mmCIF file of C-alpha atoms in Angstrom:
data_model
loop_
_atom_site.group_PDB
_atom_site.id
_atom_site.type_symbol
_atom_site.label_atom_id
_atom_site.label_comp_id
_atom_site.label_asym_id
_atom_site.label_seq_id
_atom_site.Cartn_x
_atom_site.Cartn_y
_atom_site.Cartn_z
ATOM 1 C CA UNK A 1 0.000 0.000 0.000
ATOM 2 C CA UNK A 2 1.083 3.736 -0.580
ATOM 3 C CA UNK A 3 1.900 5.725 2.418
ATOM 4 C CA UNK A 4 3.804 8.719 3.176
ATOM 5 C CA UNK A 5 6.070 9.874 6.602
ATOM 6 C CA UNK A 6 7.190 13.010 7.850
ATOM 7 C CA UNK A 7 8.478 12.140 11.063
ATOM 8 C CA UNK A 8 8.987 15.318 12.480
ATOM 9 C CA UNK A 9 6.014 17.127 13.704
ATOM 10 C CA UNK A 10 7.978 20.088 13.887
ATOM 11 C CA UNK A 11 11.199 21.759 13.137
ATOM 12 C CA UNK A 12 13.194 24.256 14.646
ATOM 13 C CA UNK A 13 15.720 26.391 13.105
ATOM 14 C CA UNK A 14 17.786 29.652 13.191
ATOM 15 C CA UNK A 15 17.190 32.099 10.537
ATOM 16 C CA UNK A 16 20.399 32.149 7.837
ATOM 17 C CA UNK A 17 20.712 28.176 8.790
ATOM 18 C CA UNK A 18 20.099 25.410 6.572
ATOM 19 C CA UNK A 19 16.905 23.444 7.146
ATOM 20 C CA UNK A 20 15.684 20.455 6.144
ATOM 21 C CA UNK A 21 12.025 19.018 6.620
ATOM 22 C CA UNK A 22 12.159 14.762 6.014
ATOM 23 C CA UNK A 23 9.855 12.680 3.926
ATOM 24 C CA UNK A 24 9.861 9.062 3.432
ATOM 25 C CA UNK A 25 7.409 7.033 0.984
ATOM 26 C CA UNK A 26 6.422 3.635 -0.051
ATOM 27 C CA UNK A 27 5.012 2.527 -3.506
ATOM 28 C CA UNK A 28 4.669 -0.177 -5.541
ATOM 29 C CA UNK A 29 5.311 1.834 -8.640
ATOM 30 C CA UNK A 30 7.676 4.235 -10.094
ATOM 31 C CA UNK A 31 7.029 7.470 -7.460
ATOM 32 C CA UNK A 32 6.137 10.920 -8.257
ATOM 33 C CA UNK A 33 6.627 13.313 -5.178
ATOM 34 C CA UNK A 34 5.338 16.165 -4.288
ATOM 35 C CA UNK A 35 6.236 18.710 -2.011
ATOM 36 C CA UNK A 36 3.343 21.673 -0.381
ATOM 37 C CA UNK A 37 3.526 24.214 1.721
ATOM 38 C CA UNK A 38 0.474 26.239 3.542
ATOM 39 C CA UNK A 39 0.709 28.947 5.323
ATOM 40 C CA UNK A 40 -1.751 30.226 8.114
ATOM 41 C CA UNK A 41 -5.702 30.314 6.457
ATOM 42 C CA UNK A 42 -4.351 29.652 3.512
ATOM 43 C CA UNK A 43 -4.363 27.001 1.002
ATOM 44 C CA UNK A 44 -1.843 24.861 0.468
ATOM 45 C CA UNK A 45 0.591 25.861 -2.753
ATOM 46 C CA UNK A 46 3.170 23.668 -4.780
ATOM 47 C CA UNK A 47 6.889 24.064 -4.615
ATOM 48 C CA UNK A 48 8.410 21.398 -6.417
ATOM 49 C CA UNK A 49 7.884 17.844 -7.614
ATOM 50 C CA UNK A 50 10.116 15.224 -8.358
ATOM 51 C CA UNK A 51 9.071 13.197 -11.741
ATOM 52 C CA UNK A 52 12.229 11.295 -12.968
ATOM 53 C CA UNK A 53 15.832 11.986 -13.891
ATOM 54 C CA UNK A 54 18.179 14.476 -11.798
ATOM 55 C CA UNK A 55 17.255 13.130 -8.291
ATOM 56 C CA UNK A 56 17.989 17.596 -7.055
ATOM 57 C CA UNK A 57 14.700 19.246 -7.769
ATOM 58 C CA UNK A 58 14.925 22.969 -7.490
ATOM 59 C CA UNK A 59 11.810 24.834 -6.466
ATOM 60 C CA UNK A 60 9.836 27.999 -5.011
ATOM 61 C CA UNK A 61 11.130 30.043 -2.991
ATOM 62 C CA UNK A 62 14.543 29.052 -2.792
ATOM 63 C CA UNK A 63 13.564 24.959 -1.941
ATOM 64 C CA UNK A 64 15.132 22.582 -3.376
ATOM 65 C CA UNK A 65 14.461 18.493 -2.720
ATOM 66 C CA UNK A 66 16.990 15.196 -2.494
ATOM 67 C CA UNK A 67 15.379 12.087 -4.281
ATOM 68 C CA UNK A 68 16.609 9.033 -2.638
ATOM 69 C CA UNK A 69 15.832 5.532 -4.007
ATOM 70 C CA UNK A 70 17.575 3.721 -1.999
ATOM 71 C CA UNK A 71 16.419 5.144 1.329
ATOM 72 C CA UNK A 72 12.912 5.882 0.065
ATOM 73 C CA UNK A 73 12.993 9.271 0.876
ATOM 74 C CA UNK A 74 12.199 13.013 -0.767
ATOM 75 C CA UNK A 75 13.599 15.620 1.988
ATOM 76 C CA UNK A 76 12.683 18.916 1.560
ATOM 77 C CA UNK A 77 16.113 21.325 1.864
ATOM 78 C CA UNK A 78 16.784 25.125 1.854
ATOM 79 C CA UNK A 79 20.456 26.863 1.962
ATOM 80 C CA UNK A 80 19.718 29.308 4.315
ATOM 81 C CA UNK A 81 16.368 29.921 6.178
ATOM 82 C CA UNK A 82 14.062 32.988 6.247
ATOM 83 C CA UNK A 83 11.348 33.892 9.001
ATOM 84 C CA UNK A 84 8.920 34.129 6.066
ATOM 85 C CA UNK A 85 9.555 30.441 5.428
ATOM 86 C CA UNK A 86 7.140 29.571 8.826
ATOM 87 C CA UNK A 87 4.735 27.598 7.977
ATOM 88 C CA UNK A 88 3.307 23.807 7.340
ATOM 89 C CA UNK A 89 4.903 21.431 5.128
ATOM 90 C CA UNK A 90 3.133 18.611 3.578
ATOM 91 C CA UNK A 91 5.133 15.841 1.457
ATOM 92 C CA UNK A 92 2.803 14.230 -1.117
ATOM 93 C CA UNK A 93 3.016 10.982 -3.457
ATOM 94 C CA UNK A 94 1.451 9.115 -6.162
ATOM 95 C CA UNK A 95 2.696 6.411 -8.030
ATOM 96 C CA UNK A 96 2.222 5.366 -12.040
ATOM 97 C CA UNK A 97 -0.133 2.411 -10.900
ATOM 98 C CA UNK A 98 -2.591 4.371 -8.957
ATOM 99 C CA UNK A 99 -3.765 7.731 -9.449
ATOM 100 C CA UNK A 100 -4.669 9.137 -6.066
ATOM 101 C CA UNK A 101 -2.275 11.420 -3.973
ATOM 102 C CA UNK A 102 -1.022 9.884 -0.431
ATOM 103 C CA UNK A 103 -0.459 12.948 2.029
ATOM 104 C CA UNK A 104 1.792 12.828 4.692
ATOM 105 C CA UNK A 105 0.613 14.774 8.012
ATOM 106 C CA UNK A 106 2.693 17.653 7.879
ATOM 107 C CA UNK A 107 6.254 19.213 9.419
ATOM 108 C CA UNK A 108 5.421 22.440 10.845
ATOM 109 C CA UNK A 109 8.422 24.488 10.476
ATOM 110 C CA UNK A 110 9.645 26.935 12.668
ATOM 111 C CA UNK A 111 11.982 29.865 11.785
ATOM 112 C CA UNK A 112 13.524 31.959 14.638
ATOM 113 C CA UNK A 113 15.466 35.514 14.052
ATOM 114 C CA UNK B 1 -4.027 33.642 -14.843
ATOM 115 C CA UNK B 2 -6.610 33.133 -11.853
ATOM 116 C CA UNK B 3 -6.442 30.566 -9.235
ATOM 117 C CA UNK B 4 -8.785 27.923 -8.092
ATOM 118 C CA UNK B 5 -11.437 30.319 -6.314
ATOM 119 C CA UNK B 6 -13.988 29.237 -3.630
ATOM 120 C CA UNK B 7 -16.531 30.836 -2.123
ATOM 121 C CA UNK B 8 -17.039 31.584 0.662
ATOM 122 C CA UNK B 9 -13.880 31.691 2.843
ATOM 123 C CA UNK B 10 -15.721 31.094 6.174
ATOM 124 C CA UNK B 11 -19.000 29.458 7.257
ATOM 125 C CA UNK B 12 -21.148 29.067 10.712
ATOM 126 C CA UNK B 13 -23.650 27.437 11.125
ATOM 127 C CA UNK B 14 -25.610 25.524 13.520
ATOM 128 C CA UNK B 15 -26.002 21.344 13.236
ATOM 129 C CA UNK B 16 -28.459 19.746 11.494
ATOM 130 C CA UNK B 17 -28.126 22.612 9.059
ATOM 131 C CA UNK B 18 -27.213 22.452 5.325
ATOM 132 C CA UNK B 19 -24.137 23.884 3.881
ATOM 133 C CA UNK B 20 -22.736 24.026 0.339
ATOM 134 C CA UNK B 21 -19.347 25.443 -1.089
ATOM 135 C CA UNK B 22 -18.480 26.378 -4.534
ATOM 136 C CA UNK B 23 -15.347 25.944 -6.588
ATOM 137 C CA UNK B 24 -14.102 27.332 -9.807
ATOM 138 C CA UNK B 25 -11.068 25.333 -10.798
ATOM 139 C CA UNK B 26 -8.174 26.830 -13.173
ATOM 140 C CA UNK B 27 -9.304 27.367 -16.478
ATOM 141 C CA UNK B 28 -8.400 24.249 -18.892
ATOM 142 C CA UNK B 29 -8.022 22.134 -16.008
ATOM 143 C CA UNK B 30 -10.285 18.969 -16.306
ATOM 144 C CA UNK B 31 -9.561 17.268 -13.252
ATOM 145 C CA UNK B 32 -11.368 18.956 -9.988
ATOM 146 C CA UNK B 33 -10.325 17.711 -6.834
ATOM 147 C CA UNK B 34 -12.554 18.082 -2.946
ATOM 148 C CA UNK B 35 -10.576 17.906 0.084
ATOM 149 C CA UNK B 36 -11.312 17.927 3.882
ATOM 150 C CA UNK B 37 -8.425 18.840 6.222
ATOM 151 C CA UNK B 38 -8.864 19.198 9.768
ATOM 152 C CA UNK B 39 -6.651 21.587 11.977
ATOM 153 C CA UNK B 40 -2.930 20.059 11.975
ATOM 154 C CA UNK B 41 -3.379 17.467 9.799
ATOM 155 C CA UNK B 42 -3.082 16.596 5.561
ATOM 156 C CA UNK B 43 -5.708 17.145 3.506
ATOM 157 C CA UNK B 44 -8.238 14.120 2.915
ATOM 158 C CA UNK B 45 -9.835 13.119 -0.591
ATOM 159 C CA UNK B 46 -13.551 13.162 -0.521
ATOM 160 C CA UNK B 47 -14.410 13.253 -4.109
ATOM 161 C CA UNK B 48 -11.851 13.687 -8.176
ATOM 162 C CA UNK B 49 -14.188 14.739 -10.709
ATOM 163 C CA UNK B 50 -12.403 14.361 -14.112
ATOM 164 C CA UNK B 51 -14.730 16.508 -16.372
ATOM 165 C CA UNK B 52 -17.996 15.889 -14.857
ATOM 166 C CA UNK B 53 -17.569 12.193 -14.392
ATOM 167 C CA UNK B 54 -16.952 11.447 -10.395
ATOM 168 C CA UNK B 55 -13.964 9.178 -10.757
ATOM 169 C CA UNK B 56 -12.964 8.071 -7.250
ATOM 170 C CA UNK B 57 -15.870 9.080 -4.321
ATOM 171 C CA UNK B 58 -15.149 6.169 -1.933
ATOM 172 C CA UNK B 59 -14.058 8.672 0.659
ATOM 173 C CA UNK B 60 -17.351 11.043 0.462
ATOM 174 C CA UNK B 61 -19.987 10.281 3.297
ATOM 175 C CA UNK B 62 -22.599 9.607 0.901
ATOM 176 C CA UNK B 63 -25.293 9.958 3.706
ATOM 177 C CA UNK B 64 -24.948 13.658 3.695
ATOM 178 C CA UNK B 65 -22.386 14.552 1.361
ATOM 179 C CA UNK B 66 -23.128 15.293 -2.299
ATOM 180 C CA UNK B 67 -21.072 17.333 -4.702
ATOM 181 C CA UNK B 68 -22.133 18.033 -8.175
ATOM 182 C CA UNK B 69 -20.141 19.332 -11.212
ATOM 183 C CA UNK B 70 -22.884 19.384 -13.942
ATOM 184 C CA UNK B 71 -20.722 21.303 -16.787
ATOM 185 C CA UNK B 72 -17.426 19.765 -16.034
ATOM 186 C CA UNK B 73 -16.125 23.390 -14.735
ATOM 187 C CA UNK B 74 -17.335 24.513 -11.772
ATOM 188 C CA UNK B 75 -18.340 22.570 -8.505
ATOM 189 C CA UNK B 76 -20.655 22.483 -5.649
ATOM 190 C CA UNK B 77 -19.806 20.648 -2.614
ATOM 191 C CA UNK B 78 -22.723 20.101 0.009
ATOM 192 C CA UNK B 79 -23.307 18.769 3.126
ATOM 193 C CA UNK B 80 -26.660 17.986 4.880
ATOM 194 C CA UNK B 81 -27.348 17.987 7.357
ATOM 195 C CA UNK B 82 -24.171 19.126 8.493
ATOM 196 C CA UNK B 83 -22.957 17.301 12.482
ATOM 197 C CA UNK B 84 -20.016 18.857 14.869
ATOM 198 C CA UNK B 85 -17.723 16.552 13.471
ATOM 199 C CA UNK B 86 -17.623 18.590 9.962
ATOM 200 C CA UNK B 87 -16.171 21.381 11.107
ATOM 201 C CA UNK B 88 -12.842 21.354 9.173
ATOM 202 C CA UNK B 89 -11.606 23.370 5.810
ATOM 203 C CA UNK B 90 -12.839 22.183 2.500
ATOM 204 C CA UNK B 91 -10.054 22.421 -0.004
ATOM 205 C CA UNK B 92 -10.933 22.687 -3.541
ATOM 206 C CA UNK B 93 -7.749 21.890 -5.793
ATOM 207 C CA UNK B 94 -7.532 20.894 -9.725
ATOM 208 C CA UNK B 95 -4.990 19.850 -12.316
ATOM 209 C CA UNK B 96 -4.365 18.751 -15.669
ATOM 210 C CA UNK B 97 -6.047 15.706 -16.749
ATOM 211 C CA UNK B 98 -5.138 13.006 -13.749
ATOM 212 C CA UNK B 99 -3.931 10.755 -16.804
ATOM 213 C CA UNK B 100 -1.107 12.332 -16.062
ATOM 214 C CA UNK B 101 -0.298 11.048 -12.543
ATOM 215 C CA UNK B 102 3.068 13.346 -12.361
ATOM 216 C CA UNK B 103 1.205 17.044 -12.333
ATOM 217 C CA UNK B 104 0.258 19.045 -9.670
ATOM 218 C CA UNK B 105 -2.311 20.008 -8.133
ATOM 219 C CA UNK B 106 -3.157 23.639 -7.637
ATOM 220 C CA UNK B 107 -5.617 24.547 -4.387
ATOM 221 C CA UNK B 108 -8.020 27.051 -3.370
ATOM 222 C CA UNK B 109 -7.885 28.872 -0.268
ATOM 223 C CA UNK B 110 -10.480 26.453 1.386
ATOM 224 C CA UNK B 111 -13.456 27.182 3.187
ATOM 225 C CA UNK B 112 -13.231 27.057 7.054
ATOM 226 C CA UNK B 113 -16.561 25.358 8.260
ATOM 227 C CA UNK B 114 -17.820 25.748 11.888
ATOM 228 C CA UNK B 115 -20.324 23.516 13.477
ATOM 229 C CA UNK B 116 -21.964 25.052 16.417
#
Protein backbone atom coordinates (compact mmCIF):
# COMPACT_ATOMS: atom_id res chain seq x y z
CA UNK A 1 0.00 0.00 0.00
CA UNK A 2 1.08 3.74 -0.58
CA UNK A 3 1.90 5.72 2.42
CA UNK A 4 3.80 8.72 3.18
CA UNK A 5 6.07 9.87 6.60
CA UNK A 6 7.19 13.01 7.85
CA UNK A 7 8.48 12.14 11.06
CA UNK A 8 8.99 15.32 12.48
CA UNK A 9 6.01 17.13 13.70
CA UNK A 10 7.98 20.09 13.89
CA UNK A 11 11.20 21.76 13.14
CA UNK A 12 13.19 24.26 14.65
CA UNK A 13 15.72 26.39 13.11
CA UNK A 14 17.79 29.65 13.19
CA UNK A 15 17.19 32.10 10.54
CA UNK A 16 20.40 32.15 7.84
CA UNK A 17 20.71 28.18 8.79
CA UNK A 18 20.10 25.41 6.57
CA UNK A 19 16.91 23.44 7.15
CA UNK A 20 15.68 20.46 6.14
CA UNK A 21 12.02 19.02 6.62
CA UNK A 22 12.16 14.76 6.01
CA UNK A 23 9.86 12.68 3.93
CA UNK A 24 9.86 9.06 3.43
CA UNK A 25 7.41 7.03 0.98
CA UNK A 26 6.42 3.64 -0.05
CA UNK A 27 5.01 2.53 -3.51
CA UNK A 28 4.67 -0.18 -5.54
CA UNK A 29 5.31 1.83 -8.64
CA UNK A 30 7.68 4.24 -10.09
CA UNK A 31 7.03 7.47 -7.46
CA UNK A 32 6.14 10.92 -8.26
CA UNK A 33 6.63 13.31 -5.18
CA UNK A 34 5.34 16.17 -4.29
CA UNK A 35 6.24 18.71 -2.01
CA UNK A 36 3.34 21.67 -0.38
CA UNK A 37 3.53 24.21 1.72
CA UNK A 38 0.47 26.24 3.54
CA UNK A 39 0.71 28.95 5.32
CA UNK A 40 -1.75 30.23 8.11
CA UNK A 41 -5.70 30.31 6.46
CA UNK A 42 -4.35 29.65 3.51
CA UNK A 43 -4.36 27.00 1.00
CA UNK A 44 -1.84 24.86 0.47
CA UNK A 45 0.59 25.86 -2.75
CA UNK A 46 3.17 23.67 -4.78
CA UNK A 47 6.89 24.06 -4.61
CA UNK A 48 8.41 21.40 -6.42
CA UNK A 49 7.88 17.84 -7.61
CA UNK A 50 10.12 15.22 -8.36
CA UNK A 51 9.07 13.20 -11.74
CA UNK A 52 12.23 11.29 -12.97
CA UNK A 53 15.83 11.99 -13.89
CA UNK A 54 18.18 14.48 -11.80
CA UNK A 55 17.26 13.13 -8.29
CA UNK A 56 17.99 17.60 -7.06
CA UNK A 57 14.70 19.25 -7.77
CA UNK A 58 14.93 22.97 -7.49
CA UNK A 59 11.81 24.83 -6.47
CA UNK A 60 9.84 28.00 -5.01
CA UNK A 61 11.13 30.04 -2.99
CA UNK A 62 14.54 29.05 -2.79
CA UNK A 63 13.56 24.96 -1.94
CA UNK A 64 15.13 22.58 -3.38
CA UNK A 65 14.46 18.49 -2.72
CA UNK A 66 16.99 15.20 -2.49
CA UNK A 67 15.38 12.09 -4.28
CA UNK A 68 16.61 9.03 -2.64
CA UNK A 69 15.83 5.53 -4.01
CA UNK A 70 17.57 3.72 -2.00
CA UNK A 71 16.42 5.14 1.33
CA UNK A 72 12.91 5.88 0.06
CA UNK A 73 12.99 9.27 0.88
CA UNK A 74 12.20 13.01 -0.77
CA UNK A 75 13.60 15.62 1.99
CA UNK A 76 12.68 18.92 1.56
CA UNK A 77 16.11 21.32 1.86
CA UNK A 78 16.78 25.13 1.85
CA UNK A 79 20.46 26.86 1.96
CA UNK A 80 19.72 29.31 4.31
CA UNK A 81 16.37 29.92 6.18
CA UNK A 82 14.06 32.99 6.25
CA UNK A 83 11.35 33.89 9.00
CA UNK A 84 8.92 34.13 6.07
CA UNK A 85 9.56 30.44 5.43
CA UNK A 86 7.14 29.57 8.83
CA UNK A 87 4.73 27.60 7.98
CA UNK A 88 3.31 23.81 7.34
CA UNK A 89 4.90 21.43 5.13
CA UNK A 90 3.13 18.61 3.58
CA UNK A 91 5.13 15.84 1.46
CA UNK A 92 2.80 14.23 -1.12
CA UNK A 93 3.02 10.98 -3.46
CA UNK A 94 1.45 9.12 -6.16
CA UNK A 95 2.70 6.41 -8.03
CA UNK A 96 2.22 5.37 -12.04
CA UNK A 97 -0.13 2.41 -10.90
CA UNK A 98 -2.59 4.37 -8.96
CA UNK A 99 -3.77 7.73 -9.45
CA UNK A 100 -4.67 9.14 -6.07
CA UNK A 101 -2.27 11.42 -3.97
CA UNK A 102 -1.02 9.88 -0.43
CA UNK A 103 -0.46 12.95 2.03
CA UNK A 104 1.79 12.83 4.69
CA UNK A 105 0.61 14.77 8.01
CA UNK A 106 2.69 17.65 7.88
CA UNK A 107 6.25 19.21 9.42
CA UNK A 108 5.42 22.44 10.85
CA UNK A 109 8.42 24.49 10.48
CA UNK A 110 9.65 26.93 12.67
CA UNK A 111 11.98 29.86 11.79
CA UNK A 112 13.52 31.96 14.64
CA UNK A 113 15.47 35.51 14.05
CA UNK B 1 -4.03 33.64 -14.84
CA UNK B 2 -6.61 33.13 -11.85
CA UNK B 3 -6.44 30.57 -9.23
CA UNK B 4 -8.79 27.92 -8.09
CA UNK B 5 -11.44 30.32 -6.31
CA UNK B 6 -13.99 29.24 -3.63
CA UNK B 7 -16.53 30.84 -2.12
CA UNK B 8 -17.04 31.58 0.66
CA UNK B 9 -13.88 31.69 2.84
CA UNK B 10 -15.72 31.09 6.17
CA UNK B 11 -19.00 29.46 7.26
CA UNK B 12 -21.15 29.07 10.71
CA UNK B 13 -23.65 27.44 11.12
CA UNK B 14 -25.61 25.52 13.52
CA UNK B 15 -26.00 21.34 13.24
CA UNK B 16 -28.46 19.75 11.49
CA UNK B 17 -28.13 22.61 9.06
CA UNK B 18 -27.21 22.45 5.32
CA UNK B 19 -24.14 23.88 3.88
CA UNK B 20 -22.74 24.03 0.34
CA UNK B 21 -19.35 25.44 -1.09
CA UNK B 22 -18.48 26.38 -4.53
CA UNK B 23 -15.35 25.94 -6.59
CA UNK B 24 -14.10 27.33 -9.81
CA UNK B 25 -11.07 25.33 -10.80
CA UNK B 26 -8.17 26.83 -13.17
CA UNK B 27 -9.30 27.37 -16.48
CA UNK B 28 -8.40 24.25 -18.89
CA UNK B 29 -8.02 22.13 -16.01
CA UNK B 30 -10.29 18.97 -16.31
CA UNK B 31 -9.56 17.27 -13.25
CA UNK B 32 -11.37 18.96 -9.99
CA UNK B 33 -10.32 17.71 -6.83
CA UNK B 34 -12.55 18.08 -2.95
CA UNK B 35 -10.58 17.91 0.08
CA UNK B 36 -11.31 17.93 3.88
CA UNK B 37 -8.42 18.84 6.22
CA UNK B 38 -8.86 19.20 9.77
CA UNK B 39 -6.65 21.59 11.98
CA UNK B 40 -2.93 20.06 11.97
CA UNK B 41 -3.38 17.47 9.80
CA UNK B 42 -3.08 16.60 5.56
CA UNK B 43 -5.71 17.14 3.51
CA UNK B 44 -8.24 14.12 2.92
CA UNK B 45 -9.84 13.12 -0.59
CA UNK B 46 -13.55 13.16 -0.52
CA UNK B 47 -14.41 13.25 -4.11
CA UNK B 48 -11.85 13.69 -8.18
CA UNK B 49 -14.19 14.74 -10.71
CA UNK B 50 -12.40 14.36 -14.11
CA UNK B 51 -14.73 16.51 -16.37
CA UNK B 52 -18.00 15.89 -14.86
CA UNK B 53 -17.57 12.19 -14.39
CA UNK B 54 -16.95 11.45 -10.40
CA UNK B 55 -13.96 9.18 -10.76
CA UNK B 56 -12.96 8.07 -7.25
CA UNK B 57 -15.87 9.08 -4.32
CA UNK B 58 -15.15 6.17 -1.93
CA UNK B 59 -14.06 8.67 0.66
CA UNK B 60 -17.35 11.04 0.46
CA UNK B 61 -19.99 10.28 3.30
CA UNK B 62 -22.60 9.61 0.90
CA UNK B 63 -25.29 9.96 3.71
CA UNK B 64 -24.95 13.66 3.70
CA UNK B 65 -22.39 14.55 1.36
CA UNK B 66 -23.13 15.29 -2.30
CA UNK B 67 -21.07 17.33 -4.70
CA UNK B 68 -22.13 18.03 -8.17
CA UNK B 69 -20.14 19.33 -11.21
CA UNK B 70 -22.88 19.38 -13.94
CA UNK B 71 -20.72 21.30 -16.79
CA UNK B 72 -17.43 19.77 -16.03
CA UNK B 73 -16.12 23.39 -14.73
CA UNK B 74 -17.34 24.51 -11.77
CA UNK B 75 -18.34 22.57 -8.50
CA UNK B 76 -20.65 22.48 -5.65
CA UNK B 77 -19.81 20.65 -2.61
CA UNK B 78 -22.72 20.10 0.01
CA UNK B 79 -23.31 18.77 3.13
CA UNK B 80 -26.66 17.99 4.88
CA UNK B 81 -27.35 17.99 7.36
CA UNK B 82 -24.17 19.13 8.49
CA UNK B 83 -22.96 17.30 12.48
CA UNK B 84 -20.02 18.86 14.87
CA UNK B 85 -17.72 16.55 13.47
CA UNK B 86 -17.62 18.59 9.96
CA UNK B 87 -16.17 21.38 11.11
CA UNK B 88 -12.84 21.35 9.17
CA UNK B 89 -11.61 23.37 5.81
CA UNK B 90 -12.84 22.18 2.50
CA UNK B 91 -10.05 22.42 0.00
CA UNK B 92 -10.93 22.69 -3.54
CA UNK B 93 -7.75 21.89 -5.79
CA UNK B 94 -7.53 20.89 -9.72
CA UNK B 95 -4.99 19.85 -12.32
CA UNK B 96 -4.36 18.75 -15.67
CA UNK B 97 -6.05 15.71 -16.75
CA UNK B 98 -5.14 13.01 -13.75
CA UNK B 99 -3.93 10.75 -16.80
CA UNK B 100 -1.11 12.33 -16.06
CA UNK B 101 -0.30 11.05 -12.54
CA UNK B 102 3.07 13.35 -12.36
CA UNK B 103 1.20 17.04 -12.33
CA UNK B 104 0.26 19.04 -9.67
CA UNK B 105 -2.31 20.01 -8.13
CA UNK B 106 -3.16 23.64 -7.64
CA UNK B 107 -5.62 24.55 -4.39
CA UNK B 108 -8.02 27.05 -3.37
CA UNK B 109 -7.89 28.87 -0.27
CA UNK B 110 -10.48 26.45 1.39
CA UNK B 111 -13.46 27.18 3.19
CA UNK B 112 -13.23 27.06 7.05
CA UNK B 113 -16.56 25.36 8.26
CA UNK B 114 -17.82 25.75 11.89
CA UNK B 115 -20.32 23.52 13.48
CA UNK B 116 -21.96 25.05 16.42
Amino acid sequence: AQSVAQPEDQVNVAEGNPLTVKCTYSVSGNPYLFWYVQYPNRGLQFLLKYITGDNLVKGSYGFEAEFNKSQTSFHLKKPSALVSDSALYFCAVRDDSNYQLIWGAGTKLIIKP
Amino acid sequence: EAGVVQSPRYKIIEKKQPVAFWCNPISGHNTLYWYRQNLGQGPELLIRYENEEAVDDSQLPKDRFSAERLKGVDSTLKIQPAELGDSAVYLCASSLASGRPNTEAFFGQGTRLTVV
